[in-house]
Short mmCIF file of C-alpha atoms in Angstrom, two decimals:
data_model
loop_
_atom_site.label_atom_id
_atom_site.label_comp_id
_atom_site.label_asym_id
_atom_site.label_seq_id
_atom_site.Cartn_x
_atom_site.Cartn_y
_atom_site.Cartn_z
CA MET A 1 -48.16 -54.78 -7.92
CA THR A 2 -45.91 -53.10 -10.47
CA SER A 3 -42.99 -51.42 -8.76
CA CYS A 4 -41.10 -50.11 -11.77
CA VAL A 5 -41.70 -48.58 -15.17
CA ASP A 6 -39.02 -49.08 -17.79
CA HIS A 7 -38.74 -48.36 -21.47
CA MET A 8 -36.00 -48.78 -24.06
CA LEU A 9 -35.38 -46.12 -26.67
CA ASP A 10 -32.57 -44.76 -28.77
CA MET A 11 -31.15 -41.37 -27.94
CA GLU A 12 -28.96 -39.49 -30.39
CA LEU A 13 -25.62 -38.25 -29.14
CA ALA A 14 -24.15 -35.26 -30.94
CA SER A 15 -20.41 -35.87 -31.19
CA PRO A 16 -17.90 -32.98 -31.09
CA LEU A 17 -17.38 -33.56 -34.83
CA GLY A 18 -21.10 -33.14 -35.54
CA GLU A 19 -21.80 -36.85 -36.04
CA ARG A 20 -25.04 -38.32 -34.69
CA ILE A 21 -24.52 -41.55 -32.75
CA LEU A 22 -27.46 -43.72 -31.61
CA VAL A 23 -27.21 -44.62 -27.94
CA PRO A 24 -29.54 -47.39 -26.71
CA THR A 25 -31.02 -46.06 -23.47
CA GLN A 26 -33.18 -47.63 -20.79
CA LEU A 27 -35.52 -45.30 -18.90
CA LEU A 28 -36.13 -46.67 -15.42
CA TYR A 29 -38.41 -45.53 -12.62
CA ARG A 30 -38.84 -47.43 -9.36
CA SER A 31 -41.60 -46.78 -6.85
CA GLN A 32 -39.07 -47.45 -4.06
CA ASP A 33 -37.21 -44.30 -5.15
CA PRO A 34 -40.17 -42.15 -6.19
CA LEU A 35 -38.35 -38.85 -6.62
CA ALA A 36 -35.74 -40.10 -9.11
CA VAL A 37 -35.52 -41.37 -12.66
CA GLN A 38 -32.62 -43.33 -14.10
CA LEU A 39 -31.28 -43.27 -17.61
CA LEU A 40 -29.05 -46.25 -18.32
CA PHE A 41 -26.93 -45.60 -21.40
CA GLN A 42 -25.46 -48.55 -23.29
CA ASP A 43 -21.76 -47.87 -23.73
CA GLY A 44 -19.76 -50.31 -25.83
CA LEU A 45 -16.75 -49.93 -23.53
CA GLN A 46 -18.19 -49.61 -20.02
CA GLY A 47 -21.51 -51.44 -20.37
CA LEU A 48 -24.37 -49.59 -18.68
CA VAL A 49 -23.67 -46.01 -17.66
CA PRO A 50 -26.36 -44.79 -15.22
CA TRP A 51 -27.49 -41.20 -14.83
CA VAL A 52 -29.92 -40.48 -11.96
CA PHE A 53 -31.79 -37.21 -11.50
CA ALA A 54 -35.12 -35.82 -10.29
CA ARG A 55 -38.29 -36.95 -11.99
CA ASP A 56 -39.79 -33.48 -11.61
CA LEU A 57 -36.78 -31.98 -13.43
CA LEU A 58 -37.42 -34.29 -16.38
CA ALA A 59 -41.14 -33.52 -16.33
CA ALA A 60 -40.50 -29.76 -16.23
CA GLY A 61 -37.99 -30.16 -19.06
CA THR A 62 -40.72 -31.49 -21.33
CA ARG A 63 -42.29 -28.01 -21.19
CA THR A 64 -39.40 -25.54 -20.79
CA LEU A 65 -35.67 -25.29 -20.10
CA SER A 66 -35.07 -26.91 -16.72
CA GLY A 67 -32.08 -27.64 -14.55
CA ASP A 68 -29.18 -25.50 -13.51
CA GLY A 69 -26.88 -28.19 -12.16
CA ASP A 70 -25.39 -31.27 -13.76
CA VAL A 71 -28.49 -31.96 -15.90
CA GLN A 72 -30.33 -29.59 -18.21
CA VAL A 73 -33.43 -30.61 -20.14
CA TRP A 74 -35.54 -28.72 -22.69
CA PRO A 75 -38.11 -29.33 -25.42
CA ASP A 76 -37.74 -28.38 -29.08
CA GLY A 77 -40.51 -28.39 -31.69
CA PHE A 78 -44.13 -29.48 -31.66
CA GLY A 79 -46.22 -32.59 -32.22
CA ARG A 80 -44.77 -35.93 -33.25
CA GLU A 81 -41.55 -34.32 -34.47
CA ALA A 82 -40.79 -32.65 -31.12
CA LEU A 83 -37.50 -33.51 -29.46
CA LEU A 84 -36.29 -33.53 -25.90
CA HIS A 85 -32.75 -32.30 -25.36
CA LEU A 86 -30.78 -33.69 -22.44
CA LEU A 87 -27.45 -32.21 -21.43
CA PRO A 88 -25.84 -34.19 -18.59
CA SER A 89 -22.45 -33.00 -17.39
CA SER A 90 -19.84 -34.17 -14.92
CA PRO A 91 -16.23 -33.37 -14.10
CA HIS A 92 -15.35 -35.86 -16.86
CA GLY A 93 -17.26 -34.04 -19.58
CA SER A 94 -20.73 -33.51 -20.95
CA ALA A 95 -22.99 -34.93 -23.62
CA HIS A 96 -25.80 -33.53 -25.74
CA LEU A 97 -28.52 -36.12 -26.31
CA THR A 98 -31.85 -35.84 -28.10
CA THR A 99 -34.83 -38.18 -28.24
CA PRO A 100 -38.46 -37.98 -29.35
CA LEU A 101 -40.37 -35.91 -26.79
CA PRO A 102 -43.66 -37.86 -27.14
CA ALA A 103 -41.92 -41.09 -26.05
CA ILE A 104 -40.61 -39.41 -22.89
CA GLU A 105 -44.01 -37.89 -22.15
CA ARG A 106 -45.73 -41.30 -22.47
CA TRP A 107 -43.16 -42.91 -20.17
CA LEU A 108 -43.46 -40.11 -17.61
CA HIS A 109 -47.24 -40.49 -17.67
CA CYS A 110 -46.80 -44.16 -16.72
CA THR A 111 -44.50 -43.22 -13.83
CA TYR A 112 -47.10 -40.79 -12.49
CA GLN A 113 -49.74 -43.52 -12.72
CA LEU A 114 -47.50 -45.72 -10.56
CA VAL A 115 -46.70 -42.96 -8.03
CA PRO A 116 -48.60 -39.68 -8.41
CA ALA A 117 -46.63 -36.50 -7.71
CA ALA A 118 -48.65 -35.74 -4.59
CA ARG A 119 -47.91 -39.23 -3.17
CA GLU A 120 -44.13 -39.40 -3.68
CA ILE A 121 -43.24 -38.75 -0.05
CA GLU A 122 -45.67 -41.45 1.08
CA ALA A 123 -43.99 -43.94 -1.27
CA LEU A 124 -40.52 -43.01 -0.10
CA ASP A 125 -39.27 -45.60 2.38
CA LEU A 126 -37.35 -43.25 4.66
CA GLU A 127 -36.66 -45.86 7.34
CA THR A 128 -34.89 -48.16 4.88
CA HIS A 129 -32.92 -45.29 3.33
CA LEU A 130 -31.90 -44.01 6.76
CA ALA A 131 -30.82 -47.49 7.90
CA GLN A 132 -28.72 -47.92 4.73
CA PHE A 133 -27.15 -44.51 5.27
CA LEU A 134 -26.34 -45.21 8.91
CA ASP A 135 -24.92 -48.65 8.08
CA GLY A 136 -22.58 -47.00 5.60
CA ALA A 137 -21.52 -44.39 8.14
CA THR A 138 -20.22 -46.89 10.69
#
């Protein structure tokens, strides 16, 4: 049984000087962590830089401005030319990334085929997560 859905794509990073830099990005969804999505950015200096946030935030961001914390997502345009804007931020700074919206929508569709929204809690292995948490607390 498939337990993850991944996809490689290029995101465009808008630099402070207005340059557009292509950032190879892996989209990763695992059924073992059904509420989260991971974006793994290829950084020439640090290797893979992961960013983890809620799958429902990304899905909502394909339709309207979503997120009021360290990740904001919103669509721009229509049809094949539509873009998805992603604005992750941290104490170290923020980035403004764009990528084709249809590619994100197709990938999200695959994640919902693996674990439908109504079944996320069933797929969440709470006992394992709790054991890992308690092991770390001792």
